[in-house]
PDB file of C-alpha atoms in Angstrom:
ATOM      1  CA  GLN A   1     128.002  93.091 121.009  1.00 86.00           C
ATOM      2  CA  VAL A   2     124.430  92.339 119.979  1.00 94.00           C
ATOM      3  CA  GLN A   3     122.939  88.858 120.048  1.00 96.00           C
ATOM      4  CA  LEU A   4     119.621  87.328 119.074  1.00 97.00           C
ATOM      5  CA  VAL A   5     118.786  84.057 120.797  1.00 96.00           C
ATOM      6  CA  GLU A   6     115.828  81.958 119.682  1.00 96.00           C
ATOM      7  CA  SER A   7     113.969  79.298 121.641  1.00 95.00           C
ATOM      8  CA  GLY A   8     110.816  77.218 121.370  1.00 96.00           C
ATOM      9  CA  GLY A   9     111.394  75.019 118.348  1.00 95.00           C
ATOM     10  CA  GLY A  10     110.775  71.300 118.298  1.00 97.00           C
ATOM     11  CA  LEU A  11     108.767  68.419 116.899  1.00 98.00           C
ATOM     12  CA  VAL A  12     104.988  68.823 116.784  1.00 98.00           C
ATOM     13  CA  GLN A  13     102.094  66.967 115.176  1.00 98.00           C
ATOM     14  CA  PRO A  14     100.086  68.532 112.351  1.00 98.00           C
ATOM     15  CA  GLY A  15      97.317  70.774 113.626  1.00 98.00           C
ATOM     16  CA  ARG A  16      99.089  71.543 116.880  1.00 98.00           C
ATOM     17  CA  SER A  17     100.676  74.798 118.045  1.00 98.00           C
ATOM     18  CA  LEU A  18     104.142  76.042 118.869  1.00 98.00           C
ATOM     19  CA  ARG A  19     105.483  79.358 120.125  1.00 98.00           C
ATOM     20  CA  LEU A  20     108.898  80.709 119.210  1.00 98.00           C
ATOM     21  CA  SER A  21     110.708  83.401 121.157  1.00 98.00           C
ATOM     22  CA  CYS A  22     113.692  85.534 120.250  1.00 98.00           C
ATOM     23  CA  ALA A  23     115.438  87.768 122.766  1.00 98.00           C
ATOM     24  CA  ALA A  24     117.875  90.500 121.814  1.00 98.00           C
ATOM     25  CA  SER A  25     120.698  91.395 124.147  1.00 97.00           C
ATOM     26  CA  GLY A  26     123.804  93.539 124.225  1.00 96.00           C
ATOM     27  CA  SER A  27     124.567  97.201 123.595  1.00 94.00           C
ATOM     28  CA  ILE A  28     121.272  98.217 122.014  1.00 96.00           C
ATOM     29  CA  PHE A  29     119.986 101.747 121.560  1.00 95.00           C
ATOM     30  CA  ARG A  30     116.861 100.918 119.579  1.00 96.00           C
ATOM     31  CA  ILE A  31     115.253  97.972 117.814  1.00 97.00           C
ATOM     32  CA  ASN A  32     113.325  98.796 114.689  1.00 97.00           C
ATOM     33  CA  VAL A  33     111.686  95.983 112.726  1.00 98.00           C
ATOM     34  CA  MET A  34     111.830  92.451 114.125  1.00 98.00           C
ATOM     35  CA  ALA A  35     110.995  89.499 111.932  1.00 98.00           C
ATOM     36  CA  TRP A  36     110.908  85.746 111.529  1.00 98.00           C
ATOM     37  CA  TYR A  37     112.263  83.990 108.466  1.00 98.00           C
ATOM     38  CA  ARG A  38     112.353  80.294 107.674  1.00 98.00           C
ATOM     39  CA  GLN A  39     114.344  78.039 105.419  1.00 98.00           C
ATOM     40  CA  ALA A  40     113.244  74.560 104.435  1.00 97.00           C
ATOM     41  CA  PRO A  41     115.706  72.015 102.993  1.00 92.00           C
ATOM     42  CA  GLY A  42     116.519  72.840  99.384  1.00 95.00           C
ATOM     43  CA  LYS A  43     114.593  76.100  99.471  1.00 97.00           C
ATOM     44  CA  GLN A  44     115.482  79.752  99.831  1.00 97.00           C
ATOM     45  CA  ARG A  45     115.038  81.582 103.088  1.00 98.00           C
ATOM     46  CA  GLU A  46     111.668  83.332 103.141  1.00 98.00           C
ATOM     47  CA  LEU A  47     110.020  85.979 105.269  1.00 98.00           C
ATOM     48  CA  VAL A  48     107.334  84.556 107.548  1.00 98.00           C
ATOM     49  CA  ALA A  49     106.275  87.642 109.490  1.00 98.00           C
ATOM     50  CA  ALA A  50     107.576  91.038 110.523  1.00 98.00           C
ATOM     51  CA  ILE A  51     106.553  93.629 113.102  1.00 98.00           C
ATOM     52  CA  THR A  52     107.510  97.261 113.580  1.00 98.00           C
ATOM     53  CA  SER A  53     108.337  98.897 116.910  1.00 96.00           C
ATOM     54  CA  VAL A  54     104.761 100.201 117.144  1.00 96.00           C
ATOM     55  CA  GLY A  55     103.198  96.830 116.423  1.00 95.00           C
ATOM     56  CA  SER A  56     102.351  96.968 112.746  1.00 97.00           C
ATOM     57  CA  ALA A  57     102.652  93.435 111.375  1.00 98.00           C
ATOM     58  CA  LYS A  58     102.737  91.716 108.018  1.00 98.00           C
ATOM     59  CA  TYR A  59     102.646  88.051 107.096  1.00 98.00           C
ATOM     60  CA  ALA A  60     103.485  85.695 104.276  1.00 98.00           C
ATOM     61  CA  ASP A  61     100.330  84.531 102.531  1.00 98.00           C
ATOM     62  CA  SER A  62     101.091  80.935 103.502  1.00 97.00           C
ATOM     63  CA  VAL A  63     100.796  81.675 107.238  1.00 98.00           C
ATOM     64  CA  LYS A  64      98.089  84.343 107.368  1.00 98.00           C
ATOM     65  CA  GLY A  65      95.365  83.419 109.822  1.00 98.00           C
ATOM     66  CA  ARG A  66      97.530  80.732 111.466  1.00 98.00           C
ATOM     67  CA  PHE A  67     100.615  82.576 112.748  1.00 98.00           C
ATOM     68  CA  THR A  68     100.767  85.677 114.931  1.00 98.00           C
ATOM     69  CA  ILE A  69     103.849  87.800 115.495  1.00 98.00           C
ATOM     70  CA  SER A  70     104.142  89.996 118.574  1.00 98.00           C
ATOM     71  CA  ARG A  71     106.841  91.758 120.535  1.00 98.00           C
ATOM     72  CA  ASP A  72     107.607  93.013 124.006  1.00 97.00           C
ATOM     73  CA  ASN A  73     109.749  96.114 123.601  1.00 97.00           C
ATOM     74  CA  ALA A  74     110.687  96.242 127.282  1.00 97.00           C
ATOM     75  CA  LYS A  75     112.038  92.699 127.086  1.00 97.00           C
ATOM     76  CA  LYS A  76     113.524  93.219 123.597  1.00 98.00           C
ATOM     77  CA  THR A  77     111.764  90.025 122.586  1.00 98.00           C
ATOM     78  CA  VAL A  78     109.752  88.969 119.563  1.00 98.00           C
ATOM     79  CA  TYR A  79     107.389  86.002 119.506  1.00 98.00           C
ATOM     80  CA  LEU A  80     105.839  83.845 116.811  1.00 98.00           C
ATOM     81  CA  GLN A  81     102.699  81.972 117.790  1.00 98.00           C
ATOM     82  CA  MET A  82     102.166  79.204 115.259  1.00 98.00           C
ATOM     83  CA  ASN A  83      98.770  77.495 115.212  1.00 98.00           C
ATOM     84  CA  SER A  84      97.302  74.823 112.949  1.00 98.00           C
ATOM     85  CA  LEU A  85     100.779  73.750 111.928  1.00 98.00           C
ATOM     86  CA  LYS A  86     101.233  71.868 108.676  1.00 98.00           C
ATOM     87  CA  PRO A  87     104.055  69.594 107.468  1.00 97.00           C
ATOM     88  CA  GLU A  88     105.003  72.292 104.970  1.00 97.00           C
ATOM     89  CA  ASP A  89     105.818  74.602 107.895  1.00 98.00           C
ATOM     90  CA  THR A  90     108.807  72.381 108.660  1.00 98.00           C
ATOM     91  CA  ALA A  91     111.937  74.515 108.457  1.00 98.00           C
ATOM     92  CA  VAL A  92     114.662  76.212 110.412  1.00 98.00           C
ATOM     93  CA  TYR A  93     113.194  79.441 111.748  1.00 98.00           C
ATOM     94  CA  TYR A  94     115.464  82.457 112.083  1.00 98.00           C
ATOM     95  CA  CYS A  95     114.947  85.615 114.060  1.00 98.00           C
ATOM     96  CA  ASN A  96     115.962  88.860 112.369  1.00 98.00           C
ATOM     97  CA  ALA A  97     116.147  92.383 113.731  1.00 98.00           C
ATOM     98  CA  ASP A  98     117.125  95.837 112.543  1.00 97.00           C
ATOM     99  CA  ILE A  99     119.039  97.282 115.476  1.00 97.00           C
ATOM    100  CA  VAL A 100     120.679 100.587 116.261  1.00 95.00           C
ATOM    101  CA  PRO A 101     123.635  99.854 118.574  1.00 93.00           C
ATOM    102  CA  LEU A 102     124.627 102.141 121.444  1.00 92.00           C
ATOM    103  CA  ILE A 103     127.937 102.795 119.743  1.00 88.00           C
ATOM    104  CA  GLY A 104     128.185 103.735 116.127  1.00 83.00           C
ATOM    105  CA  VAL A 105     125.991 105.311 113.508  1.00 86.00           C
ATOM    106  CA  GLY A 106     123.006 103.766 111.802  1.00 92.00           C
ATOM    107  CA  ALA A 107     121.134 100.495 112.048  1.00 94.00           C
ATOM    108  CA  TYR A 108     122.419  97.016 111.352  1.00 95.00           C
ATOM    109  CA  GLU A 109     120.748  93.732 110.555  1.00 97.00           C
ATOM    110  CA  PHE A 110     121.250  90.891 113.007  1.00 97.00           C
ATOM    111  CA  TRP A 111     120.304  87.209 112.791  1.00 98.00           C
ATOM    112  CA  GLY A 112     119.719  84.519 115.349  1.00 97.00           C
ATOM    113  CA  GLN A 113     121.261  81.073 115.082  1.00 96.00           C
ATOM    114  CA  GLY A 114     118.004  79.419 114.007  1.00 97.00           C
ATOM    115  CA  THR A 115     115.675  76.933 115.643  1.00 97.00           C
ATOM    116  CA  GLN A 116     114.310  73.788 114.006  1.00 98.00           C
ATOM    117  CA  VAL A 117     110.562  73.330 113.694  1.00 98.00           C
ATOM    118  CA  THR A 118     109.409  69.928 112.475  1.00 98.00           C
ATOM    119  CA  VAL A 119     105.747  69.200 111.839  1.00 98.00           C
ATOM    120  CA  SER A 120     105.148  65.496 111.467  1.00 97.00           C
ATOM    121  CA  SER A 121     102.867  62.761 112.681  1.00 95.00           C
TER     122      SER A 121
END
């Protein structure tokens, strides 16, 4: 069984920073791409940032220069450092990973349960 568990969400004032973490656990052979998505009320879920196993990252235009995605392969953890937060960053943030389990063939997509980030004064 593979699980993704997020932490680090909360309420923060505009302009401040927050760091999200997502740890993968279970019967894992390899983790390929890890990513963060977000979904604001009444909107579709959107990709925020993604990072490959060798550290190549991409970002949504709306967060470039403010957010940084990173990962620790030994800890099977992905991070999202969010700086200069804006009210429009308010959303539920979901961790996503493409994982090859120990048992079975091929890779599967897994999601975390989501963590709320609220940016408000």
